[in-house]
Each structure stands twice: as structure tokens, then as C-alpha cells.
């Protein structure tokens, strides 16, 4: 497990930070760079890692074997960032070649030279009973191998340059995404029915590793080049395969399929900047990671109100609580006109972020780019905090999208600890007296990938279960799987 051990902030520090936030003017509250919620995907930087390529590899090659071949002095990127990518042809499940990422190009060149120089003369390096070819490669070759169906794209490193189709490409429809729905369908099919593929049956873990590499190397930073639907398809594939892998491990023992692979898939989802907190909670619940579930705030993650927005690193607990309290007292209207559905259906249910649980409808998700969806949701977030600022906490106030801030520098209302509460255990973000119980889901860290909740470096063993987690060992709710937003009973 690649968890980070994090300590929650002291309550006194959080109280002091809250008092500073309460003294902000309305203009300061609406200053977007200070918002704790935004677009994490555009912050993902392109990789500058060096790359080595291995050809003629055995079909049964495993990633630990590749790491062992280069040795500890190979200077690979951290194992938590998926340094080994074994390319699989998604339609057939056939193993193709292997790419390995290093800290820089010089490290990759040194590793290739060392491996070729230490082998016996005139034989070349071997892996198993095969002679392999180890050469220096590039991020460009790696991205082309991972996304072969991306049309009208020229890769420069792991960045891409979209171009118009050539006159000889009259048959092409132009760029329409990095990965197709059909490719993801084939990946899931290989996991569901490995016996129907001559290759997937021999190496059952390959299809899971292929999806891990796809999500890690997907160009999330290019938010204007993929749709919300593409993001949803990647998440649905990951969620379905986590469930498949968990049940298959529980029902039978298969070489290559183990809980370590489940853990790696969940860590891939947790560190994905394109997935929102609702998705990450659904994935952890599907994988029955009891240790992480213990440290999560179920309401803070599963009822997160936005679809493409997420918490921004570094995480400021007090700022999240302050803006959460404003959201709990405000409400936006007229979102359905753009296809953004508010799936808050029970007016008697008190949610930690107010009466809103947004998700893009299927038709809108296919037409909206991720950047367009983020911009629209940021406008909604702004209107909600404007409405919440002018509310005393006794009821939700409606604000139309695009409401301008008042011209006078009014002080932002402090979070109320007297907000009506239902019988549920929902904890209001603005209730500073309850911050100690709520803070375990938000922890200060500079990690750009991990979501803001307290995690542990202890290894996950699904056989270990305490009384506190027994109630959470249930199957994933269909509402989470289908809508990525659980609905109350």
C-alpha cells in the first residue's frame, strides 16, 4: 500500500484559522485562487521521466520481474507512480512490449547501457528463455503505445498536439478522444471472461495492469480534449474491475491475482486527479479497504456536491470547513438547463454541503468537455457561497447562477453551530466544535494525488476487520455505481 501517514491539525490551530476566515470581506471570500475546491486535473503536470523499452518479452512477464532486472540502482520512478507499463492489445488481450520509466533520461540511458554491457557477449540480455531487446525510448513512444486509437494527434513527450486530418485521411473523423468505449469494453470483457481469450487466460493480471497504466498516463491536464463521459467511462471500468477482482480472489486462487493488485488499483483511483471524492469513496467501498474506510468521513466524501470539481491540494481543513458551511446554507437553481442534474431528492435529508448533489446527465456528459463542465460548476459554486453568505443558517437560500457580489465589503457570516440536524450522523463542516471528529477525513498534505482524508501506512489485509468496520462490509450500492452519487433511503 502506498499510503502516507498524516497527522490531523490541532483544534486550536483550526479555530484560529477559522477566525481569520470569518473576518474576510465578501470580495475576499469570492477570490477564486483562495477556494479550496476546484479543478485538480489541470494541475497534473506532464511527465519528464526517461523511458526504456523492452521488446520480445515473454507473455507471462510480470512487473516485479522487470523491476528486479534493472535492480535497486536503476533509479526508476517511485513504485507508487507505476514505473512499469506492459502494453496489452485491448481487443485481443495480447501482450506486446514493455516500457519502464526512470527519474530522468540520463538514468534511463545508464540503465540500458549497464544492462546491455553486463550480459554475455553476442547473446544479449535474456528474460526467462527469451532474448530481449532493451533500448532507450521516449514518452512519445509510450503514449502512442498506450493510446493507439487517438487520431489526428502528434505526441511531443507525453504532451500532444492536435492537428487537422491530412488530405489522404479522408476516411478519418478527426480527433474524437484518447480512448474509445469499445476499448474499455474489451478490457472489462477480458477480466470478466478470461477463458474466452487465448491470451487473457494465460496472464489474468494483464488486463488489470493495462487499465492501471491507462489511468496513470491519461493526459488529465488536457481538460479541453476529453469529455465528462470519457472520465466516467474510465471510472466505471476501474470500479467494475475492482469488484470483479475482489470477488474472484475470494472465490478462487489464481496466480497473479491477489490483494496487492486490488490495493494498487484502488491507489490508482485515489491518486487520479479527474475522479471526484464520491467516485473515490465508491471505489474504496467496492474494494472493502476497511483501514481506509475507518479513516474516511462517509458523508464528506459520498455526499460531495460536485461532479468534476474536487478538493485542491494542499488541503486547508479550516478553509474547507468554512466554505462547506457557506454551501450548507445556500442553494443554486436552474442547473438542469445545461444538463447538470441535482440528485438531492429528499428535502428532509440534511446533507453536509446543503441541498445539492450534482451529476451530469448522460447526454450532457457526452457533449461537455471536462473544462466546460468545470467552468460551469465553478459558477455554481460561486453562486452557492453568495447565497450562503447572506443566510443566517435557518433555511437554504436560492441564488441564480451568475449573481454578482455586493459592492460593499460585508463581512462573511461565521459558520453556525445551530444548523438543524436530522437523526443521521451527518457532521456539518462549519461546526467547529465537531472539527475533531470531522478532521480525520481532511489532512494537510502537499501530495497532489491523495484525497484529503487521514490515511495510514499500515498494509491492507481484508481478513482483518474490527467491529467498527463490520457494518461497512456490504456490496456497493447500485446508486453509487450507476450515478456516482449515493442516494439516501
Coordinates of N, CA and C in Angstrom, one line a residue, residues 158-340:
X158 N 5.0 13.5 -23.4 CA 3.7 12.9 -23.2 C 2.6 14.0 -23.3
X159 N 3.0 15.1 -23.9 CA 2.0 16.1 -24.3 C 1.6 15.8 -25.8
X160 N 0.5 16.3 -26.2 CA 0.0 16.1 -27.5 C -0.3 17.4 -28.2
X161 N -0.2 17.3 -29.5 CA -0.6 18.5 -30.4 C -1.7 18.0 -31.3
X162 N -2.9 18.5 -31.1 CA -4.0 18.1 -32.0 C -3.8 18.8 -33.4
X163 N -4.0 18.1 -34.5 CA -3.8 18.6 -35.8 C -5.0 18.3 -36.7
X164 N -5.2 19.0 -37.8 CA -6.2 18.7 -38.7 C -5.9 17.4 -39.5
X165 N -6.9 16.7 -39.9 CA -6.6 15.5 -40.7 C -6.0 15.8 -42.0
X166 N -5.1 14.9 -42.5 CA -4.4 15.1 -43.8 C -5.4 14.8 -44.9
X167 N -5.0 15.4 -46.1 CA -5.9 15.1 -47.3 C -6.0 13.6 -47.6
X168 N -5.0 12.8 -47.3 CA -5.1 11.4 -47.5 C -5.9 10.7 -46.5
X169 N -6.3 11.4 -45.4 CA -7.1 10.8 -44.3 C -8.5 11.1 -44.5
X170 N -9.1 11.0 -45.7 CA -10.4 11.4 -46.0 C -11.4 10.5 -45.2
X171 N -11.0 9.4 -44.8 CA -11.9 8.4 -44.1 C -12.0 8.8 -42.6
X172 N -11.0 9.6 -42.1 CA -11.0 9.9 -40.7 C -12.0 10.9 -40.2
X173 N -12.5 10.7 -39.0 CA -13.5 11.7 -38.5 C -12.7 12.7 -37.6
X174 N -11.4 12.7 -37.6 CA -10.6 13.6 -36.8 C -10.5 13.1 -35.4
X175 N -9.9 14.0 -34.5 CA -9.7 13.6 -33.1 C -11.1 13.5 -32.4
X176 N -11.3 12.3 -31.8 CA -12.5 12.1 -31.0 C -12.3 11.4 -29.7
X177 N -11.1 11.7 -29.1 CA -10.8 11.1 -27.8 C -9.6 10.3 -27.8
X178 N -9.0 10.1 -26.6 CA -7.8 9.3 -26.5 C -8.1 7.8 -26.4
X179 N -9.2 7.4 -25.9 CA -9.5 6.0 -25.8 C -11.0 5.8 -26.1
X180 N -11.4 4.8 -26.7 CA -12.8 4.6 -27.1 C -13.5 3.7 -26.1
X181 N -14.9 3.8 -26.2 CA -15.7 3.0 -25.3 C -15.5 1.5 -25.6
X182 N -15.3 1.2 -26.9 CA -15.1 -0.2 -27.3 C -13.8 -0.8 -26.7
X183 N -12.8 0.0 -26.6 CA -11.5 -0.5 -26.0 C -11.7 -0.8 -24.5
X184 N -12.4 0.1 -23.8 CA -12.7 -0.2 -22.4 C -13.6 -1.4 -22.2
X185 N -14.6 -1.5 -23.1 CA -15.5 -2.7 -23.1 C -14.7 -4.0 -23.2
X186 N -13.7 -4.0 -24.1 CA -12.9 -5.2 -24.3 C -12.0 -5.5 -23.1
X187 N -11.5 -4.4 -22.4 CA -10.7 -4.6 -21.2 C -11.5 -5.3 -20.1
X188 N -12.8 -4.8 -19.9 CA -13.6 -5.4 -18.9 C -14.0 -6.8 -19.3
X189 N -14.3 -7.0 -20.6 CA -14.6 -8.4 -21.0 C -13.5 -9.4 -20.7
X190 N -12.3 -9.0 -21.0 CA -11.1 -9.9 -20.7 C -11.1 -10.2 -19.2
X191 N -11.5 -9.3 -18.3 CA -11.5 -9.5 -16.9 C -12.6 -10.4 -16.5
X192 N -13.8 -10.2 -17.1 CA -15.0 -11.0 -16.8 C -14.9 -12.4 -17.3
X193 N -14.4 -12.6 -18.5 CA -14.4 -13.9 -19.2 C -13.0 -14.2 -19.7
X194 N -12.0 -14.4 -18.9 CA -10.6 -14.6 -19.4 C -10.5 -15.8 -20.2
X195 N -11.4 -16.8 -20.0 CA -11.3 -18.1 -20.7 C -11.7 -17.9 -22.2
X196 N -12.3 -16.8 -22.6 CA -12.7 -16.6 -24.0 C -11.6 -15.9 -24.8
X197 N -10.5 -15.6 -24.1 CA -9.3 -15.0 -24.8 C -8.1 -15.9 -24.6
X198 N -7.5 -16.2 -25.7 CA -6.3 -17.1 -25.6 C -5.2 -16.5 -24.9
X199 N -5.1 -15.2 -24.8 CA -4.0 -14.5 -24.1 C -4.4 -14.1 -22.7
X200 N -5.6 -13.6 -22.5 CA -6.0 -13.2 -21.1 C -6.1 -14.3 -20.2
X201 N -6.4 -15.5 -20.6 CA -6.5 -16.7 -19.8 C -5.1 -17.1 -19.2
X202 N -4.0 -16.9 -20.0 CA -2.7 -17.2 -19.6 C -2.1 -16.3 -18.6
X203 N -2.4 -15.0 -18.8 CA -1.9 -14.0 -17.9 C -3.1 -13.1 -17.4
X204 N -3.8 -13.6 -16.4 CA -5.1 -12.9 -16.0 C -4.9 -11.5 -15.4
X205 N -3.7 -11.2 -14.9 CA -3.5 -9.9 -14.3 C -3.2 -8.8 -15.3
X206 N -2.9 -9.2 -16.6 CA -2.5 -8.3 -17.6 C -3.6 -7.2 -17.8
X207 N -4.8 -7.6 -17.9 CA -5.9 -6.7 -18.2 C -6.1 -5.6 -17.1
X208 N -5.9 -6.0 -15.8 CA -5.9 -5.1 -14.7 C -4.7 -4.1 -14.8
X209 N -3.6 -4.6 -15.1 CA -2.4 -3.8 -15.2 C -2.5 -2.8 -16.3
X210 N -3.1 -3.2 -17.4 CA -3.3 -2.3 -18.6 C -4.2 -1.1 -18.2
X211 N -5.3 -1.4 -17.4 CA -6.1 -0.2 -17.0 C -5.4 0.7 -16.1
X212 N -4.6 0.1 -15.2 CA -3.8 0.9 -14.2 C -2.9 1.9 -15.0
X213 N -2.2 1.4 -16.0 CA -1.3 2.2 -16.8 C -2.1 3.2 -17.6
X214 N -3.2 2.9 -18.1 CA -4.0 3.8 -18.9 C -4.5 5.0 -18.0
X215 N -4.9 4.8 -16.8 CA -5.4 5.9 -16.0 C -4.2 6.7 -15.5
X216 N -3.0 6.1 -15.2 CA -1.9 6.8 -14.8 C -1.4 7.8 -15.9
X217 N -1.4 7.3 -17.1 CA -0.8 8.1 -18.2 C -1.8 8.9 -19.0
X218 N -3.1 8.8 -18.7 CA -4.1 9.6 -19.4 C -3.8 11.0 -19.2
X219 N -3.8 11.8 -20.3 CA -3.5 13.3 -20.2 C -4.6 14.1 -19.5
X220 N -4.7 13.9 -18.2 CA -5.7 14.6 -17.5 C -5.6 16.1 -17.6
X221 N -4.4 16.6 -17.7 CA -4.2 18.1 -17.8 C -4.9 18.7 -19.0
X222 N -5.1 17.9 -20.1 CA -5.7 18.5 -21.3 C -7.2 18.4 -21.1
X223 N -7.8 19.2 -20.2 CA -9.2 19.1 -19.9 C -10.1 19.5 -21.0
X224 N -9.6 20.2 -22.0 CA -10.5 20.6 -23.1 C -10.5 19.6 -24.2
X225 N -9.8 18.5 -24.1 CA -9.7 17.5 -25.1 C -10.4 16.1 -24.8
X226 N -11.0 16.0 -23.6 CA -11.8 14.9 -23.3 C -13.1 15.3 -22.6
X227 N -14.1 14.5 -22.7 CA -15.4 14.8 -22.2 C -15.6 14.2 -20.8
X228 N -16.7 14.7 -20.2 CA -17.1 14.1 -18.9 C -17.4 12.7 -19.0
X229 N -18.0 12.3 -20.1 CA -18.3 10.9 -20.4 C -17.1 10.0 -20.5
X230 N -16.0 10.5 -21.1 CA -14.7 9.8 -21.1 C -14.2 9.5 -19.7
X231 N -14.3 10.5 -18.9 CA -13.8 10.4 -17.5 C -14.7 9.3 -16.8
X232 N -16.0 9.4 -17.0 CA -17.0 8.5 -16.3 C -16.7 7.1 -16.8
X233 N -16.4 6.9 -18.1 CA -16.2 5.5 -18.6 C -14.9 4.9 -18.0
X234 N -13.9 5.7 -17.8 CA -12.7 5.2 -17.1 C -12.9 4.8 -15.7
X235 N -13.7 5.6 -15.0 CA -14.0 5.3 -13.6 C -14.9 4.1 -13.5
X236 N -15.9 4.0 -14.4 CA -16.8 2.8 -14.4 C -16.0 1.5 -14.6
X237 N -15.1 1.6 -15.6 CA -14.2 0.4 -15.9 C -13.4 0.1 -14.7
X238 N -12.8 1.0 -14.0 CA -12.0 0.8 -12.8 C -12.8 0.2 -11.7
X239 N -14.0 0.8 -11.5 CA -14.9 0.3 -10.4 C -15.3 -1.1 -10.7
X240 N -15.7 -1.4 -11.9 CA -16.2 -2.7 -12.2 C -15.1 -3.8 -12.1
X241 N -13.9 -3.4 -12.4 CA -12.8 -4.4 -12.4 C -12.3 -4.6 -10.9
X242 N -12.4 -3.5 -10.1 CA -12.1 -3.7 -8.7 C -13.0 -4.7 -8.0
X243 N -14.3 -4.6 -8.4 CA -15.3 -5.5 -7.8 C -15.1 -7.0 -8.4
X244 N -14.8 -7.1 -9.7 CA -14.5 -8.4 -10.3 C -13.3 -9.0 -9.6
X245 N -12.3 -8.3 -9.5 CA -11.0 -8.8 -8.9 C -11.2 -9.2 -7.5
X246 N -12.0 -8.4 -6.7 CA -12.2 -8.8 -5.3 C -13.0 -10.1 -5.2
X247 N -14.0 -10.2 -5.9 CA -14.9 -11.4 -5.9 C -14.1 -12.6 -6.4
X248 N -13.3 -12.4 -7.4 CA -12.6 -13.6 -8.0 C -11.5 -14.1 -7.0
X249 N -10.9 -13.2 -6.3 CA -9.9 -13.6 -5.3 C -10.6 -14.3 -4.2
X250 N -11.8 -13.9 -3.8 CA -12.5 -14.5 -2.7 C -13.0 -15.9 -3.1
X251 N -13.3 -16.1 -4.4 CA -13.9 -17.4 -4.8 C -12.8 -18.4 -5.2
X252 N -11.7 -18.0 -5.7 CA -10.7 -19.0 -6.1 C -9.3 -18.3 -6.0
X253 N -8.3 -19.2 -6.1 CA -6.9 -18.7 -6.1 C -6.3 -18.8 -7.5
X254 N -5.9 -17.7 -8.0 CA -5.3 -17.6 -9.3 C -4.0 -16.9 -9.3
X255 N -3.0 -17.5 -9.9 CA -1.7 -16.9 -9.9 C -1.7 -15.6 -10.6
X256 N -1.2 -14.6 -9.9 CA -1.2 -13.2 -10.5 C -2.3 -12.3 -9.9
X257 N -3.3 -12.9 -9.4 CA -4.4 -12.1 -8.8 C -4.4 -12.2 -7.3
X258 N -4.1 -11.1 -6.7 CA -4.0 -11.1 -5.2 C -4.5 -9.7 -4.7
X259 N -4.5 -9.6 -3.4 CA -5.0 -8.4 -2.8 C -4.0 -7.2 -3.0
X260 N -2.8 -7.5 -3.3 CA -1.9 -6.4 -3.6 C -2.3 -5.7 -4.9
X261 N -2.8 -6.5 -5.9 CA -3.3 -5.9 -7.1 C -4.6 -5.1 -6.9
X262 N -5.5 -5.6 -6.0 CA -6.6 -4.8 -5.6 C -6.2 -3.4 -5.0
X263 N -5.2 -3.5 -4.1 CA -4.7 -2.3 -3.5 C -4.2 -1.3 -4.5
X264 N -3.4 -1.9 -5.5 CA -2.8 -1.0 -6.5 C -3.8 -0.3 -7.3
X265 N -4.9 -1.0 -7.7 CA -6.0 -0.5 -8.5 C -6.7 0.7 -7.7
X266 N -6.9 0.4 -6.4 CA -7.6 1.5 -5.6 C -6.7 2.7 -5.4
X267 N -5.4 2.5 -5.3 CA -4.5 3.6 -5.2 C -4.4 4.4 -6.5
X268 N -4.5 3.7 -7.6 CA -4.6 4.4 -8.9 C -5.8 5.3 -8.9
X269 N -7.0 4.8 -8.5 CA -8.1 5.7 -8.4 C -8.0 6.8 -7.5
X270 N -7.5 6.6 -6.3 CA -7.3 7.6 -5.3 C -6.4 8.7 -5.8
X271 N -5.4 8.4 -6.5 CA -4.5 9.4 -7.0 C -4.8 10.0 -8.3
X272 N -6.0 9.6 -8.9 CA -6.4 10.2 -10.2 C -7.0 11.6 -10.0
X273 N -6.5 12.6 -10.6 CA -7.0 14.0 -10.4 C -8.3 14.2 -11.1
X274 N -8.8 13.3 -12.0 CA -10.0 13.5 -12.6 C -11.2 12.9 -11.9
X275 N -11.0 12.1 -10.9 CA -12.1 11.5 -10.2 C -12.5 12.4 -9.0
X276 N -13.8 12.5 -8.8 CA -14.2 13.3 -7.6 C -14.3 12.5 -6.4
X277 N -14.5 13.1 -5.2 CA -14.5 12.4 -3.9 C -15.5 11.3 -3.9
X278 N -16.7 11.5 -4.5 CA -17.7 10.5 -4.5 C -17.2 9.2 -5.2
X279 N -16.5 9.4 -6.3 CA -16.0 8.2 -7.0 C -15.0 7.5 -6.2
X280 N -14.1 8.2 -5.5 CA -13.1 7.6 -4.7 C -13.6 6.8 -3.6
X281 N -14.7 7.4 -2.9 CA -15.3 6.7 -1.8 C -16.0 5.4 -2.3
X282 N -16.7 5.5 -3.5 CA -17.3 4.3 -4.0 C -16.3 3.2 -4.3
X283 N -15.2 3.6 -4.8 CA -14.1 2.6 -5.2 C -13.6 1.9 -4.0
X284 N -13.3 2.7 -2.9 CA -12.7 2.1 -1.7 C -13.8 1.2 -1.1
X285 N -15.0 1.6 -1.1 CA -16.1 0.7 -0.6 C -16.2 -0.6 -1.4
X286 N -16.1 -0.5 -2.7 CA -16.1 -1.7 -3.5 C -15.0 -2.6 -3.2
X287 N -13.8 -2.1 -2.9 CA -12.7 -2.9 -2.6 C -12.6 -3.4 -1.2
X288 N -13.5 -2.9 -0.3 CA -13.5 -3.3 1.1 C -12.2 -3.0 1.8
X289 N -11.7 -1.8 1.6 CA -10.5 -1.4 2.2 C -10.9 -0.9 3.6
X290 N -10.9 -1.7 4.6 CA -11.5 -1.4 5.9 C -10.7 -0.3 6.6
X291 N -9.4 -0.4 6.5 CA -8.5 0.5 7.2 C -8.7 2.0 6.7
X292 N -8.9 2.1 5.4 CA -9.1 3.4 4.8 C -10.5 3.9 5.1
X293 N -11.5 3.0 5.1 CA -12.9 3.4 5.4 C -13.0 3.9 6.8
X294 N -12.2 3.3 7.7 CA -12.2 3.8 9.1 C -11.8 5.2 9.2
X295 N -10.9 5.6 8.4 CA -10.4 7.0 8.4 C -11.1 8.0 7.5
X296 N -12.1 7.5 6.9 CA -12.9 8.4 6.0 C -14.1 9.0 6.7
X297 N -14.5 10.2 6.3 CA -15.8 10.7 6.7 C -16.8 10.3 5.6
X298 N -17.6 9.4 5.9 CA -18.5 8.9 4.9 C -19.4 10.0 4.2
X299 N -19.9 10.9 5.0 CA -20.7 12.0 4.5 C -19.9 13.0 3.7
X300 N -18.7 13.3 4.2 CA -17.8 14.3 3.5 C -17.5 13.8 2.1
X301 N -17.3 12.5 1.9 CA -16.9 12.1 0.5 C -18.1 11.6 -0.3
X302 N -18.9 10.8 0.3 CA -20.0 10.2 -0.6 C -21.1 11.3 -0.9
X303 N -21.2 12.4 -0.2 CA -22.1 13.4 -0.5 C -21.5 14.7 -1.0
X304 N -20.3 14.6 -1.5 CA -19.6 15.7 -2.1 C -20.5 16.2 -3.2
X305 N -20.8 17.5 -3.3 CA -21.8 18.0 -4.2 C -21.5 18.1 -5.7
X306 N -20.2 18.2 -6.0 CA -19.9 18.4 -7.4 C -19.4 17.2 -8.2
X307 N -19.5 17.3 -9.5 CA -19.1 16.1 -10.4 C -17.7 16.2 -10.9
X308 N -17.3 17.4 -11.4 CA -15.9 17.5 -11.9 C -15.0 18.3 -11.0
X309 N -15.5 19.0 -10.0 CA -14.7 19.7 -9.1 C -14.2 18.7 -8.0
X310 N -13.2 19.1 -7.3 CA -12.7 18.3 -6.1 C -11.9 19.1 -5.2
X311 N -11.5 18.6 -4.1 CA -10.6 19.3 -3.2 C -9.3 19.6 -3.8
X312 N -8.7 20.7 -3.5 CA -7.4 21.1 -4.1 C -6.3 21.0 -3.0
X313 N -5.2 20.5 -3.4 CA -4.0 20.4 -2.6 C -3.2 21.7 -2.7
X314 N -2.5 22.1 -1.6 CA -2.5 21.5 -0.2 C -3.8 21.8 0.5
X315 N -4.3 20.8 1.3 CA -5.6 20.9 1.9 C -5.6 21.7 3.2
X316 N -6.5 22.7 3.2 CA -6.6 23.5 4.4 C -7.9 23.1 5.1
X317 N -7.9 22.5 6.2 CA -9.0 21.9 6.9 C -10.0 23.1 7.2
X318 N -9.5 24.1 7.8 CA -10.4 25.2 8.2 C -11.0 25.9 7.0
X319 N -10.3 26.0 5.9 CA -10.9 26.6 4.7 C -12.0 25.7 4.1
X320 N -11.8 24.4 4.1 CA -12.8 23.5 3.7 C -14.0 23.6 4.5
X321 N -13.8 23.7 5.9 CA -14.9 23.7 6.8 C -15.7 25.0 6.6
X322 N -15.0 26.1 6.4 CA -15.6 27.4 6.2 C -16.5 27.5 5.0
X323 N -15.9 27.1 3.9 CA -16.7 27.1 2.6 C -17.8 26.1 2.6
X324 N -17.5 25.0 3.3 CA -18.6 24.0 3.4 C -19.8 24.5 4.2
X325 N -19.5 25.3 5.2 CA -20.6 25.9 6.0 C -21.4 26.9 5.1
X326 N -20.7 27.6 4.3 CA -21.4 28.6 3.4 C -22.3 27.8 2.4
X327 N -21.8 26.7 1.9 CA -22.5 25.8 0.9 C -23.7 25.2 1.6
X328 N -23.6 24.8 2.8 CA -24.7 24.2 3.5 C -25.9 25.1 3.7
X329 N -25.7 26.4 3.6 CA -26.8 27.4 3.8 C -27.2 28.0 2.5
X330 N -26.6 27.6 1.4 CA -27.0 28.2 0.1 C -27.5 27.1 -0.9
X331 N -28.1 27.6 -2.0 CA -28.6 26.7 -3.0 C -28.6 27.4 -4.3
X332 N -28.3 26.7 -5.4 CA -28.3 27.2 -6.7 C -29.5 26.7 -7.5
X333 N -30.0 27.4 -8.4 CA -31.1 27.0 -9.2 C -30.8 27.0 -10.7
X334 N -31.7 26.4 -11.5 CA -31.6 26.5 -12.9 C -30.4 25.7 -13.5
X335 N -29.9 24.7 -12.8 CA -28.7 24.0 -13.3 C -29.1 22.9 -14.4
X336 N -30.4 22.5 -14.3 CA -30.8 21.4 -15.3 C -30.8 21.9 -16.7
X337 N -30.9 23.2 -16.9 CA -30.9 23.7 -18.3 C -29.6 23.3 -19.1
X338 N -28.5 23.2 -18.4 CA -27.3 22.8 -19.0 C -27.0 21.3 -18.9
X339 N -27.9 20.5 -18.3 CA -27.7 19.1 -18.2 C -27.1 18.6 -16.9
X340 N -26.9 19.6 -16.0 CA -26.4 19.2 -14.7 C -27.5 18.9 -13.7

